[in-house]
Each structure stands twice: as C-alpha cells, then as structure tokens.
mmCIF file of C-alpha atoms and ligand atoms in Angstrom:
data_model
loop_
_atom_site.group_PDB
_atom_site.id
_atom_site.type_symbol
_atom_site.label_atom_id
_atom_site.label_comp_id
_atom_site.label_asym_id
_atom_site.label_seq_id
_atom_site.Cartn_x
_atom_site.Cartn_y
_atom_site.Cartn_z
ATOM 1 C CA MET A 242 -93.854 27.598 -8.693
ATOM 2 C CA MET A 243 -91.102 28.879 -6.501
ATOM 3 C CA GLU A 244 -89.182 26.184 -4.726
ATOM 4 C CA THR A 245 -89.391 26.500 -0.951
ATOM 5 C CA ASP A 246 -86.172 27.109 0.890
ATOM 6 C CA PRO A 247 -85.191 23.773 2.460
ATOM 7 C CA ARG A 248 -83.526 25.620 5.319
ATOM 8 C CA VAL A 249 -86.827 26.995 6.641
ATOM 9 C CA PRO A 250 -88.194 23.790 8.245
ATOM 10 C CA VAL A 251 -84.778 23.170 9.829
ATOM 11 C CA ILE A 252 -84.613 26.691 11.213
ATOM 12 C CA VAL A 253 -88.107 26.232 12.679
ATOM 13 C CA GLU A 254 -86.907 23.125 14.536
ATOM 14 C CA ILE A 255 -83.720 24.855 15.673
ATOM 15 C CA ASP A 256 -85.778 27.728 17.070
ATOM 16 C CA LYS A 257 -87.857 25.209 19.008
ATOM 17 C CA VAL A 258 -84.653 23.724 20.425
ATOM 18 C CA LEU A 259 -83.406 27.143 21.477
ATOM 19 C CA ASP A 260 -86.744 27.934 23.155
ATOM 20 C CA LYS A 261 -86.695 24.604 24.923
ATOM 21 C CA PHE A 262 -83.134 25.130 26.127
ATOM 22 C CA ALA A 263 -83.983 28.622 27.346
ATOM 23 C CA SER A 264 -87.015 27.420 29.287
ATOM 24 C CA PHE A 265 -85.066 24.456 30.657
ATOM 25 C CA ASP A 266 -82.341 26.796 31.791
ATOM 26 C CA LYS A 267 -84.851 29.101 33.442
ATOM 27 C CA PHE A 268 -86.564 26.232 35.219
ATOM 28 C CA ARG A 269 -83.251 24.779 36.345
ATOM 29 C CA LYS A 270 -82.077 28.105 37.678
ATOM 30 C CA THR A 271 -85.219 29.060 39.597
ATOM 31 C CA SER A 272 -85.876 25.627 41.055
ATOM 32 C CA LEU A 273 -82.245 25.091 42.011
ATOM 33 C CA ASP A 274 -81.828 28.561 43.479
ATOM 34 C CA ASN A 275 -84.897 28.027 45.586
ATOM 35 C CA LEU A 276 -83.692 24.618 46.683
ATOM 36 C CA GLU A 277 -80.205 25.828 47.417
ATOM 37 C CA GLU A 278 -81.615 28.461 49.720
ATOM 38 C CA LYS A 279 -83.650 25.886 51.621
ATOM 39 C CA LEU A 280 -80.706 23.517 51.852
ATOM 40 C CA GLN A 281 -78.559 26.298 53.227
ATOM 41 C CA GLU A 282 -81.138 26.959 55.932
ATOM 42 C CA TYR A 283 -81.159 23.260 56.670
ATOM 43 C CA LEU A 284 -77.365 23.178 56.974
ATOM 44 C CA ASP A 285 -77.317 26.287 59.163
ATOM 45 C CA GLU A 286 -79.848 24.696 61.431
ATOM 46 C CA LEU A 287 -77.774 21.519 61.647
ATOM 47 C CA ASP A 288 -74.671 23.568 62.440
ATOM 48 C CA GLU A 289 -76.543 25.246 65.227
ATOM 49 C CA VAL A 290 -77.716 21.932 66.608
ATOM 50 C CA ALA A 291 -74.165 20.608 66.442
ATOM 51 C CA ALA A 292 -72.791 23.671 68.203
ATOM 52 C CA ASN A 293 -75.305 23.410 71.026
ATOM 53 C CA ALA A 294 -75.092 19.654 71.301
ATOM 54 C CA PRO A 295 -74.259 18.351 74.756
ATOM 55 C CA SER A 296 -71.195 16.193 75.301
ATOM 56 C CA ASP A 297 -70.982 12.610 73.986
ATOM 57 C CA GLU A 298 -72.091 11.006 77.225
ATOM 58 C CA SER A 299 -75.441 12.696 77.309
ATOM 59 C CA ILE A 300 -76.190 11.739 73.659
ATOM 60 C CA SER A 301 -76.165 8.126 74.648
ATOM 61 C CA SER A 302 -78.675 8.960 77.346
ATOM 62 C CA GLY A 303 -81.258 9.043 74.579
ATOM 63 C CA ALA A 304 -82.367 12.688 74.538
ATOM 64 C CA PRO A 305 -83.134 13.621 70.868
ATOM 65 C CA LEU A 306 -80.955 16.385 69.363
ATOM 66 C CA LEU A 307 -83.608 17.609 66.926
ATOM 67 C CA THR A 308 -87.100 18.692 67.757
ATOM 68 C CA SER A 309 -89.871 16.882 65.924
ATOM 69 C CA GLU A 310 -90.609 20.095 64.039
ATOM 70 C CA GLN A 311 -87.016 20.267 62.787
ATOM 71 C CA VAL A 312 -87.150 16.645 61.692
ATOM 72 C CA SER A 313 -90.344 17.131 59.716
ATOM 73 C CA ASN A 314 -89.006 20.341 58.105
ATOM 74 C CA MET A 315 -85.888 18.589 56.984
ATOM 75 C CA THR A 316 -87.787 15.589 55.686
ATOM 76 C CA ALA A 317 -89.828 18.014 53.608
ATOM 77 C CA VAL A 318 -86.670 19.627 52.210
ATOM 78 C CA LEU A 319 -85.233 16.236 51.290
ATOM 79 C CA ALA A 320 -88.462 15.274 49.549
ATOM 80 C CA GLN A 321 -88.238 18.485 47.585
ATOM 81 C CA VAL A 322 -84.649 17.695 46.536
ATOM 82 C CA LYS A 323 -85.861 14.394 45.121
ATOM 83 C CA GLU A 324 -88.771 16.006 43.359
ATOM 84 C CA VAL A 325 -86.708 18.797 41.773
ATOM 85 C CA SER A 326 -83.946 16.484 40.622
ATOM 86 C CA SER A 327 -86.413 14.089 39.035
ATOM 87 C CA SER A 328 -88.275 16.873 37.236
ATOM 88 C CA ILE A 329 -84.970 18.332 36.007
ATOM 89 C CA SER A 330 -83.954 14.979 34.602
ATOM 90 C CA SER A 331 -87.319 14.443 32.921
ATOM 91 C CA LYS A 332 -87.168 17.918 31.369
ATOM 92 C CA HIS A 333 -83.649 17.104 30.267
ATOM 93 C CA ARG A 334 -84.938 14.016 28.485
ATOM 94 C CA GLU A 335 -87.449 16.185 26.628
ATOM 95 C CA LEU A 336 -84.513 18.149 25.208
ATOM 96 C CA HIS A 337 -83.342 15.032 23.375
ATOM 97 C CA SER A 338 -86.573 14.683 21.467
ATOM 98 C CA VAL A 339 -86.568 18.293 20.209
ATOM 99 C CA VAL A 340 -82.896 18.015 19.247
ATOM 100 C CA SER A 341 -83.527 14.819 17.310
ATOM 101 C CA LYS A 342 -86.280 16.581 15.360
ATOM 102 C CA VAL A 343 -83.636 18.915 13.923
ATOM 103 C CA GLY A 344 -81.773 15.926 12.532
ATOM 104 C CA LYS A 345 -84.983 14.543 11.064
ATOM 105 C CA ALA A 346 -85.798 17.898 9.452
ATOM 106 C CA ILE A 347 -82.322 17.973 7.886
ATOM 107 C CA ASP A 348 -82.711 14.425 6.555
ATOM 108 C CA LYS A 349 -86.130 15.219 5.151
ATOM 109 C CA ASN A 350 -85.300 18.514 3.476
ATOM 110 C CA PHE A 351 -81.754 18.012 2.305
ATOM 111 C CA GLU A 352 -80.102 15.517 0.055
ATOM 112 C CA SER A 353 -78.264 13.214 2.402
ATOM 113 C CA SER A 354 -76.436 10.991 -0.019
ATOM 114 C CA PHE A 355 -73.347 12.364 -1.681
ATOM 115 C CA ASP A 356 -72.167 9.001 -2.922
ATOM 116 C CA PHE A 357 -72.241 10.290 -6.456
ATOM 117 C CA MET A 358 -69.434 12.659 -5.490
ATOM 118 C CA GLN A 359 -67.212 9.902 -4.228
ATOM 119 C CA PRO A 360 -64.906 9.386 -7.200
ATOM 120 C CA ASN A 361 -64.252 13.108 -7.187
ATOM 121 C CA VAL A 362 -63.391 13.481 -3.535
ATOM 122 C CA PRO A 363 -59.713 12.755 -3.061
ATOM 123 C CA PHE A 364 -60.020 13.229 0.705
ATOM 124 C CA LEU A 365 -62.140 10.117 1.023
ATOM 125 C CA ARG A 366 -59.212 7.979 -0.041
ATOM 126 C CA GLU A 367 -57.313 6.219 2.704
ATOM 127 C CA GLU A 368 -53.916 7.577 1.671
ATOM 128 C CA THR A 369 -55.080 11.179 1.837
ATOM 129 C CA ARG A 370 -56.758 10.819 5.233
ATOM 130 C CA PRO A 371 -53.762 12.177 7.182
ATOM 131 C CA MET A 372 -53.818 15.252 4.961
ATOM 132 C CA MET A 373 -57.473 15.830 5.721
ATOM 133 C CA LEU A 374 -56.859 15.419 9.455
ATOM 134 C CA GLU A 375 -54.038 17.915 9.209
ATOM 135 C CA ILE A 376 -56.333 20.426 7.527
ATOM 136 C CA ILE A 377 -58.934 19.924 10.257
ATOM 137 C CA CYS A 378 -56.274 20.403 12.956
ATOM 138 C CA ASN A 379 -54.976 23.440 11.165
ATOM 139 C CA HIS A 380 -58.470 24.901 11.300
ATOM 140 C CA LEU A 381 -58.934 24.034 14.972
ATOM 141 C CA CYS A 382 -55.599 25.646 15.879
ATOM 142 C CA ARG A 383 -56.531 28.751 13.947
ATOM 143 C CA GLU A 384 -59.755 28.988 15.879
ATOM 144 C CA GLY A 385 -57.852 28.674 19.145
ATOM 145 C CA MET A 386 -59.027 25.108 19.813
ATOM 146 C CA GLN A 387 -55.536 23.732 20.240
ATOM 147 C CA ASP A 388 -56.520 21.122 22.817
ATOM 148 C CA ILE A 389 -59.128 19.592 20.512
ATOM 149 C CA ALA A 390 -56.615 19.530 17.647
ATOM 150 C CA GLU A 391 -54.067 17.766 19.836
ATOM 151 C CA GLN A 392 -56.655 15.239 20.997
ATOM 152 C CA LEU A 393 -57.674 14.542 17.408
ATOM 153 C CA MET A 394 -54.062 13.939 16.424
ATOM 154 C CA THR A 395 -53.497 11.627 19.397
ATOM 155 C CA ASP A 396 -56.640 9.653 18.587
ATOM 156 C CA SER A 397 -55.571 9.316 14.957
ATOM 157 C CA HIS A 398 -52.006 8.325 15.916
ATOM 158 C CA LEU A 399 -50.579 11.290 14.071
ATOM 159 C CA THR A 400 -48.218 13.941 15.318
ATOM 160 C CA LEU A 401 -48.634 17.626 14.928
ATOM 161 C CA SER A 402 -45.371 19.494 14.645
ATOM 162 C CA SER A 403 -44.914 21.679 17.689
ATOM 163 C CA GLU A 404 -43.694 24.475 15.441
ATOM 164 C CA PHE A 405 -47.102 24.426 13.797
ATOM 165 C CA THR A 406 -49.076 24.543 17.045
ATOM 166 C CA ASP A 407 -46.753 27.087 18.661
ATOM 167 C CA THR A 408 -47.156 29.425 15.707
ATOM 168 C CA TYR A 409 -50.903 29.413 16.119
ATOM 169 C CA LYS A 410 -50.649 29.733 19.888
ATOM 170 C CA GLU A 411 -48.637 32.891 19.366
ATOM 171 C CA VAL A 412 -51.042 34.320 16.776
ATOM 172 C CA ASN A 413 -54.073 33.522 18.934
ATOM 173 C CA ARG A 414 -52.485 35.095 21.994
ATOM 174 C CA ILE A 415 -51.867 38.335 20.102
ATOM 175 C CA VAL A 416 -55.335 38.322 18.526
ATOM 176 C CA ALA A 417 -56.901 37.787 21.964
ATOM 177 C CA GLY A 418 -54.849 40.740 23.215
ATOM 178 C CA LEU A 419 -56.077 42.983 20.412
ATOM 179 C CA ARG A 420 -59.676 41.943 21.053
ATOM 180 C CA GLU A 421 -59.216 43.115 24.634
ATOM 181 C CA ARG A 422 -57.673 46.313 23.298
ATOM 182 C CA ASN A 423 -54.234 45.401 24.516
ATOM 183 C CA LEU A 424 -51.555 46.436 22.040
ATOM 184 C CA LYS A 425 -48.585 45.085 23.976
ATOM 185 C CA PRO A 426 -48.344 41.506 22.608
ATOM 186 C CA ALA A 427 -48.802 42.752 19.026
ATOM 187 C CA MET A 428 -46.216 45.479 19.612
ATOM 188 C CA GLU A 429 -43.684 42.914 20.872
ATOM 189 C CA TRP A 430 -44.309 40.573 17.968
ATOM 190 C CA MET A 431 -43.974 43.452 15.525
ATOM 191 C CA SER A 432 -40.623 44.572 16.906
ATOM 192 C CA ASN A 433 -39.310 40.990 16.737
ATOM 193 C CA ASN A 434 -40.397 40.686 13.109
ATOM 194 C CA ARG A 435 -39.763 44.225 11.922
ATOM 195 C CA THR A 436 -37.385 43.284 9.089
ATOM 196 C CA GLN A 437 -39.712 40.710 7.526
ATOM 197 C CA LEU A 438 -42.669 43.066 7.896
ATOM 198 C CA GLN A 439 -40.772 45.822 6.119
ATOM 199 C CA GLU A 440 -39.813 43.424 3.333
ATOM 200 C CA LYS A 441 -43.503 42.664 2.845
ATOM 201 C CA LYS A 442 -44.283 46.400 2.817
ATOM 202 C CA SER A 443 -46.530 45.984 5.848
ATOM 203 C CA CYS A 444 -47.968 49.055 7.538
ATOM 204 C CA LEU A 445 -48.620 47.162 10.775
ATOM 205 C CA GLU A 446 -45.951 49.089 12.668
ATOM 206 C CA PHE A 447 -47.456 52.436 11.727
ATOM 207 C CA LYS A 448 -50.978 51.284 12.551
ATOM 208 C CA LEU A 449 -49.882 49.969 15.953
ATOM 209 C CA HIS A 450 -48.112 53.191 16.912
ATOM 210 C CA ARG A 451 -50.948 55.303 15.588
ATOM 211 C CA LEU A 452 -53.491 53.409 17.670
ATOM 212 C CA ALA A 453 -51.225 53.546 20.729
ATOM 213 C CA PHE A 454 -51.085 57.312 20.238
ATOM 214 C CA ILE A 455 -54.888 57.481 19.878
ATOM 215 C CA CYS A 456 -55.230 55.530 23.132
ATOM 216 C CA MET A 457 -53.072 58.157 24.829
ATOM 217 C CA LEU A 458 -55.257 60.932 23.361
ATOM 218 C CA ALA A 459 -58.399 59.263 24.665
ATOM 219 C CA ASP A 460 -56.968 58.762 28.138
ATOM 220 C CA SER A 461 -57.673 61.861 30.222
ATOM 221 C CA THR A 462 -55.071 60.861 32.813
ATOM 222 C CA GLN A 463 -52.308 60.981 30.196
ATOM 223 C CA ASP A 464 -49.918 63.859 30.023
ATOM 224 C CA ILE A 465 -50.054 65.840 26.757
ATOM 225 C CA SER A 466 -46.286 66.132 26.630
ATOM 226 C CA ALA A 467 -45.988 62.339 26.940
ATOM 227 C CA ALA A 468 -48.315 61.935 23.942
ATOM 228 C CA VAL A 469 -46.297 64.456 21.926
ATOM 229 C CA GLU A 470 -43.114 62.656 22.884
ATOM 230 C CA TYR A 471 -44.610 59.312 21.810
ATOM 231 C CA ALA A 472 -45.669 60.708 18.444
ATOM 232 C CA ARG A 473 -42.252 62.274 17.926
ATOM 233 C CA ASN A 474 -40.453 59.004 18.613
ATOM 234 C CA ASN A 475 -42.777 56.575 16.903
ATOM 235 C CA LEU A 476 -44.786 58.323 14.206
ATOM 236 C CA THR A 477 -42.079 60.547 12.697
ATOM 237 C CA PRO A 478 -40.461 57.697 10.701
ATOM 238 C CA PHE A 479 -43.755 57.263 8.822
ATOM 239 C CA ILE A 480 -44.355 60.904 7.949
ATOM 240 C CA ARG A 481 -43.608 60.407 4.248
ATOM 241 C CA GLN A 482 -46.077 57.581 3.649
ATOM 242 C CA HIS A 483 -48.805 58.542 6.105
ATOM 243 C CA LYS A 484 -48.624 62.310 6.265
ATOM 244 C CA GLN A 485 -52.377 62.959 6.296
ATOM 245 C CA ALA A 486 -53.185 60.323 8.881
ATOM 246 C CA ILE A 487 -50.466 61.659 11.170
ATOM 247 C CA GLN A 488 -51.592 65.273 10.701
ATOM 248 C CA HIS A 489 -55.144 64.282 11.581
ATOM 249 C CA ALA A 490 -54.061 62.405 14.705
ATOM 250 C CA MET A 491 -51.778 65.257 15.801
ATOM 251 C CA GLY A 492 -54.615 67.771 15.358
ATOM 252 C CA ALA A 493 -56.568 65.841 17.974
ATOM 253 C CA LEU A 494 -53.994 66.881 20.594
ATOM 254 C CA VAL A 495 -55.866 70.200 20.861
ATOM 255 C CA PHE A 496 -58.882 68.395 22.305
ATOM 256 C CA MET A 497 -56.956 65.952 24.455
ATOM 257 C CA ARG A 498 -57.947 67.670 27.710
ATOM 258 C CA SER A 499 -61.646 68.091 26.951
ATOM 259 C CA GLY A 500 -62.161 64.742 25.185
ATOM 260 C CA LEU A 501 -62.477 63.920 21.496
ATOM 261 C CA GLU A 502 -66.225 63.198 21.441
ATOM 262 C CA GLY A 503 -68.146 65.663 19.321
ATOM 263 C CA THR A 504 -64.961 67.118 17.807
ATOM 264 C CA PRO A 505 -63.759 66.761 14.203
ATOM 265 C CA TYR A 506 -61.449 64.054 15.574
ATOM 266 C CA SER A 507 -64.128 61.803 17.062
ATOM 267 C CA ASP A 508 -63.591 59.341 14.183
ATOM 268 C CA LEU A 509 -60.322 58.351 15.857
ATOM 269 C CA LEU A 510 -62.349 56.718 18.631
ATOM 270 C CA ASN A 511 -64.300 54.531 16.215
ATOM 271 C CA PRO A 512 -64.102 50.870 17.326
ATOM 272 C CA ARG A 513 -63.514 50.020 13.677
ATOM 273 C CA GLU A 514 -59.932 51.226 14.175
ATOM 274 C CA TRP A 515 -59.397 48.093 16.255
ATOM 275 C CA ASP A 516 -61.066 45.810 13.727
ATOM 276 C CA ASP A 517 -58.877 47.301 11.043
ATOM 277 C CA LEU A 518 -55.738 46.723 13.106
ATOM 278 C CA LEU A 519 -56.807 43.149 13.837
ATOM 279 C CA GLU A 520 -57.306 42.536 10.143
ATOM 280 C CA THR A 521 -53.933 44.049 9.266
ATOM 281 C CA PHE A 522 -52.213 42.021 11.962
ATOM 282 C CA THR A 523 -53.826 38.732 10.889
ATOM 283 C CA ARG A 524 -53.039 39.316 7.235
ATOM 284 C CA ASP A 525 -49.449 40.444 7.744
ATOM 285 C CA ALA A 526 -48.637 37.899 10.451
ATOM 286 C CA CYS A 527 -49.937 35.080 8.247
ATOM 287 C CA ASN A 528 -47.871 36.492 5.418
ATOM 288 C CA VAL A 529 -44.675 36.631 7.498
ATOM 289 C CA MET A 530 -45.275 33.195 9.041
ATOM 290 C CA GLY A 531 -46.123 31.644 5.692
ATOM 291 C CA LEU A 532 -49.702 30.740 6.657
ATOM 292 C CA ALA A 533 -52.778 31.018 4.474
ATOM 293 C CA ILE A 534 -54.909 34.024 5.414
ATOM 294 C CA ASN A 535 -58.115 32.006 5.364
ATOM 295 C CA SER A 536 -58.449 28.582 6.908
ATOM 296 C CA PRO A 537 -58.131 26.017 4.077
ATOM 297 C CA LEU A 538 -60.914 23.977 5.662
ATOM 298 C CA ALA A 539 -63.279 26.938 5.810
ATOM 299 C CA VAL A 540 -62.457 27.805 2.204
ATOM 300 C CA CYS A 541 -63.198 24.225 1.082
ATOM 301 C CA MET A 542 -66.416 24.098 3.082
ATOM 302 C CA ARG A 543 -67.664 27.361 1.625
ATOM 303 C CA ALA A 544 -66.711 26.333 -1.882
ATOM 304 C CA GLY A 545 -68.413 22.982 -1.338
ATOM 305 C CA CYS A 546 -71.579 24.596 -0.004
ATOM 306 C CA ALA A 547 -71.668 26.906 -3.006
ATOM 307 C CA SER A 548 -71.129 24.160 -5.568
ATOM 308 C CA LEU A 549 -73.102 21.234 -4.142
ATOM 309 C CA PRO A 550 -76.573 22.562 -5.032
ATOM 310 C CA VAL A 551 -75.481 22.953 -8.658
ATOM 311 C CA LEU A 552 -73.946 19.487 -8.710
ATOM 312 C CA LEU A 553 -77.085 18.000 -7.171
ATOM 313 C CA ASN A 554 -79.152 19.588 -9.926
ATOM 314 C CA ILE A 555 -76.798 18.221 -12.548
ATOM 315 C CA LYS A 556 -77.040 14.788 -11.011
ATOM 316 C CA GLN A 557 -80.820 15.027 -11.223
ATOM 317 C CA VAL A 558 -80.716 16.095 -14.865
ATOM 318 C CA LEU A 559 -78.188 13.417 -15.773
ATOM 319 C CA SER A 560 -80.248 10.672 -14.154
ATOM 320 C CA GLU A 561 -83.459 11.879 -15.817
ATOM 321 C CA THR A 562 -81.856 11.924 -19.221
ATOM 322 C CA GLN A 563 -80.181 8.577 -18.553
ATOM 323 C CA VAL A 564 -76.681 9.732 -19.285
ATOM 324 C CA GLN A 565 -75.267 8.855 -15.873
ATOM 325 C CA ASN A 566 -71.955 7.811 -17.320
ATOM 326 C CA MET A 567 -71.270 11.190 -18.798
ATOM 327 C CA TRP A 568 -69.653 12.393 -15.593
ATOM 328 C CA SER A 569 -66.876 9.929 -15.103
ATOM 329 C CA GLY A 570 -63.686 11.976 -15.008
ATOM 330 C CA LYS A 571 -62.001 11.577 -11.655
ATOM 331 C CA GLU A 572 -60.542 15.039 -11.429
ATOM 332 C CA GLU A 573 -63.089 16.792 -13.516
ATOM 333 C CA LEU A 574 -66.451 18.378 -12.880
ATOM 334 C CA PRO A 575 -69.296 17.925 -15.357
ATOM 335 C CA ILE A 576 -69.749 21.663 -15.823
ATOM 336 C CA GLU A 577 -67.903 24.828 -15.008
ATOM 337 C CA LEU A 578 -68.848 26.149 -11.578
ATOM 338 C CA HIS A 579 -68.709 29.851 -10.868
ATOM 339 C CA MET A 580 -67.585 30.397 -7.319
ATOM 340 C CA GLY A 581 -67.357 34.172 -7.384
ATOM 341 C CA GLU A 582 -64.276 36.302 -7.605
ATOM 342 C CA GLN A 583 -63.221 35.681 -4.013
ATOM 343 C CA ARG A 584 -62.887 31.998 -4.681
ATOM 344 C CA THR A 585 -60.970 32.186 -7.897
ATOM 345 C CA TYR A 586 -57.614 30.594 -7.245
ATOM 346 C CA HIS A 587 -56.226 28.532 -10.072
ATOM 347 C CA SER A 588 -56.701 28.854 -13.744
ATOM 348 C CA ILE A 589 -57.752 25.687 -15.436
ATOM 349 C CA PHE A 590 -56.823 24.804 -18.949
ATOM 350 C CA ALA A 591 -58.931 22.928 -21.447
ATOM 351 C CA CYS A 592 -57.068 21.682 -24.486
ATOM 352 C CA PRO A 593 -58.570 23.270 -27.601
ATOM 353 C CA ILE A 594 -57.627 20.214 -29.658
ATOM 354 C CA LEU A 595 -58.775 17.340 -27.447
ATOM 355 C CA ARG A 596 -61.390 19.370 -25.537
ATOM 356 C CA GLN A 597 -60.240 17.981 -22.203
ATOM 357 C CA LEU A 598 -59.193 19.649 -18.987
ATOM 358 C CA SER A 599 -55.480 19.369 -18.395
ATOM 359 C CA THR A 600 -54.310 17.070 -15.613
ATOM 360 C CA GLU A 601 -50.998 16.394 -13.920
ATOM 361 C CA SER A 602 -50.171 13.697 -16.450
ATOM 362 C CA ASN A 603 -51.528 15.705 -19.349
ATOM 363 C CA PRO A 604 -50.366 19.264 -18.649
ATOM 364 C CA PRO A 605 -50.689 22.264 -20.961
ATOM 365 C CA MET A 606 -47.677 22.839 -23.250
ATOM 366 C CA ARG A 607 -46.691 26.158 -24.766
ATOM 367 C CA LEU A 608 -45.478 25.976 -28.350
ATOM 368 C CA THR A 609 -42.739 28.320 -29.565
ATOM 369 C CA CYS A 610 -45.370 30.463 -31.287
ATOM 370 C CA GLY A 611 -47.219 31.006 -28.001
ATOM 371 C CA HIS A 612 -50.184 28.734 -28.659
ATOM 372 C CA VAL A 613 -50.966 26.317 -25.851
ATOM 373 C CA ILE A 614 -52.245 22.773 -26.301
ATOM 374 C CA SER A 615 -52.242 19.702 -24.074
ATOM 375 C CA LYS A 616 -49.311 17.307 -23.931
ATOM 376 C CA GLU A 617 -51.408 14.485 -25.362
ATOM 377 C CA ALA A 618 -52.465 16.628 -28.300
ATOM 378 C CA LEU A 619 -48.838 17.598 -28.817
ATOM 379 C CA THR A 620 -47.769 13.945 -28.880
ATOM 380 C CA LYS A 621 -50.447 13.174 -31.442
ATOM 381 C CA LEU A 622 -49.255 16.001 -33.663
ATOM 382 C CA ILE A 623 -45.649 14.791 -33.860
ATOM 383 C CA GLN A 624 -44.753 13.764 -37.369
ATOM 384 C CA ALA A 625 -41.226 12.906 -38.434
ATOM 385 C CA ASN A 626 -39.812 14.506 -35.296
ATOM 386 C CA LYS A 627 -41.542 17.797 -36.068
ATOM 387 C CA VAL A 628 -44.604 19.465 -34.587
ATOM 388 C CA LYS A 629 -46.653 21.888 -36.584
ATOM 389 C CA CYS A 630 -48.800 24.276 -34.568
ATOM 390 C CA PRO A 631 -52.425 23.565 -35.500
ATOM 391 C CA TYR A 632 -53.171 27.306 -35.412
ATOM 392 C CA CYS A 633 -50.428 29.388 -36.997
ATOM 393 C CA PRO A 634 -48.753 26.884 -38.205
ATOM 394 C CA VAL A 635 -45.176 27.285 -36.922
ATOM 395 C CA GLU A 636 -42.961 24.232 -37.057
ATOM 396 C CA GLN A 637 -40.769 23.093 -34.170
ATOM 397 C CA THR A 638 -39.129 19.999 -32.715
ATOM 398 C CA PRO A 639 -41.100 18.051 -30.061
ATOM 399 C CA LEU A 640 -38.569 19.140 -27.417
ATOM 400 C CA GLU A 641 -39.134 22.848 -27.899
ATOM 401 C CA PRO A 642 -42.612 23.279 -26.330
ATOM 402 C CA LYS A 643 -42.472 24.003 -22.607
ATOM 403 C CA GLN A 644 -44.881 22.945 -19.893
ATOM 404 C CA VAL A 645 -47.116 25.731 -18.610
ATOM 405 C CA ILE A 646 -47.441 25.844 -14.837
ATOM 406 C CA PHE A 647 -50.262 27.928 -13.406
HETATM 407 ZN ZN1 ZN D 770 -49.073 28.592 -33.108
#
C-alpha cells in the first residue's frame, strides 16, 4: 500500500485557514466601509449643527440643538457600531480555532519528537548557542529583516558587528534597486569594487553596461547618438570577451526608433535579463565581500528536511530490531545520506583499517606511498619506530605521514 503524504491533511487545514482569513477580510472591509460612510454622515451632520448653533447664552435657555429625528438616527448608528465591532471580534475569535487545527494536523501527521537526534545536534549545546543565534541573524539580515535580527541580538544579550549588518544593508539596498529596475546603486557599487571584481573574473561590469544600453534602446525618448556614445564608452572594453553579445545589442540600434518588439532583437527585452543580472550581482558581491552565496541557515534547513525522513525510518528500524545502541557516535550518522549534488560540500573519510569515520581528533593521515589511513590506525601500526603501509607495504617513520585536510 502506498503511504499517504503526511503533508496533505496539513495543507487541507491551511487552505481552510486561508479561506477563513479571506472571508474575514471581506466581511471586515464591507461592514467597516459601510459603517465608516454612516459615521461620516453623522459627523457632517454634527458639524452642521455646530456651525448653525446659536451663541452660548441661548443654549442655556434649554432649546435642543438636535431634532428628535437626528437623535434617533445617531442612536441607530451608534448601535450599529457596537454590533459590527462585536461581530468582528467574534469572527476574529473563530480564526484562532481554524489556525489551531493546523497545529493539531501537524502534530498528528508528523513525527514531533526529535529527541533521538539530540546527541548529534551540536547547536543544542549551550556553548554553541551564540553561534546558532548568529546564523539566524545572518539569515534575517540576508532577507532584509535587519530590525528583527537586531532585536534578537538585543534580547539574547549578544552584539552583532555593525560591519556585518552594514554589509547586508548595502547588498539589500542594491538588490532592491535591481528589482525595481534601477541600475544606479549596482553601478556605483561596481565602480567602487572594480579591482576586486576583475580579480575574481566577474562579468558584472559588462552585464550592467549591457543592460543600461538595452534600457536606452527600449526608451523611445532616448537619442540614438547618446546610445551609440554610451556603447562606445562602456562596451568597447569588453569587445574581446563578449563580441557576439555586443554585436547583437548593437544590431538592435536599427530598430531603436520603431521599438524592438517583434524584431530579431526582442529577446533583449526579456525580463530574464534582469533576473540574470540580479543573480550575477548576488553571486559576485557575496564573493567580493566574503559572504556565502546561500544562507547557511537555509542550507542547513534544506539539508535537515532532506535527511530527517531517512533518519526517522532508520530510527524505526533500529527500535524494531532492538539495536538502539548501534547509533551512538556523536559526530556520526548511522548511514550515508545522499543529499544530491548541490549539497555536496565536504568529503568524509572512513578509515579502511578501523572502519570509522575520521574526526578532528582522529584525522586521516597520508602515508609516503599515498595510501591514507586514520591517525589511530597509524598509531596502532607503529612497531619499533617504523610504520609499514598495510597496503603496499612501504616502510616509513611515524613522523613522515602527513595529515590530510579536506
Ligand atoms: Zn601504501
């Protein structure tokens, strides 16, 4: 039998929440709009009464300022205010119950206890907590949620280096500019960092100027000679590396007056040009600023989401076969997990002699012959101040093998 997807019942509940929110929003809007209109009438009427009111002396004479009809109208409006506000608050309470059903669906359909992972999660240890907070803040800053990151640091009595936050502020400002199709901030940043970008063999400068040129081509108010001048000044230095791209863009000049749509150059107007530039900027800026391209937190979360189901299965199997103690290594997983090529970062080394994964205290050692074994295995093989490779077998002194660092 095929196992049902545990996400389905949760998605059903989430859809209910979204429906409920939408209908709440609709109700709130219509009833409040209606009420607001009536209240405005009420206020206008009061203003009118105030404007036509006789002087103070005659008020005390006892003549009523409002007609009985006005009084009853306004009483009705006030009653309606009460009614609408109470029905809004009761509908608001109903939202809570649908939201809580999502939580219940998650609890029911997903494993909620990850205690078995505890010995393997270094971030749960007290001494590594600041590091975890830093990673969370790093992620928040990347996503442009600087204020939340700062609040989190304040609440945890930690300080975030201003260099760190300023760097992200700068990147986010430029990214926001590019999203609004404004090249200026990126252009400025590029010219301030030209040397480093060139060292990294970045083509950001070319891409920026090319897109600026395309913007001129697409702008019917632009002068053709200005576009030619721009290309001459800014694209010429790249003619060697990007000859074809420049030729193609220059060809579009012919259609500048009549517009590029429907011409062989319409691809230049593709919005993907902007996505591509954004990607190049993010990658190269992170490279120059020494930041990871992907948020470390997001990478960990994705890796965790990909590996947890497998680990949960293993846990099940281990408990059924009563070999719970098999998985005891603190920095070791019970099986090899394939995370896909995108998430392949570090090679791991398993000692062929001791059949253990290498650790910081037991690193891989390269013998003079090129064979690699773990340090512990090496120590065990020492005899009379000599080590004989278990594979070839070349002899060497125990000081000759060198640690392998991945
Ligand atoms: Zn060897």
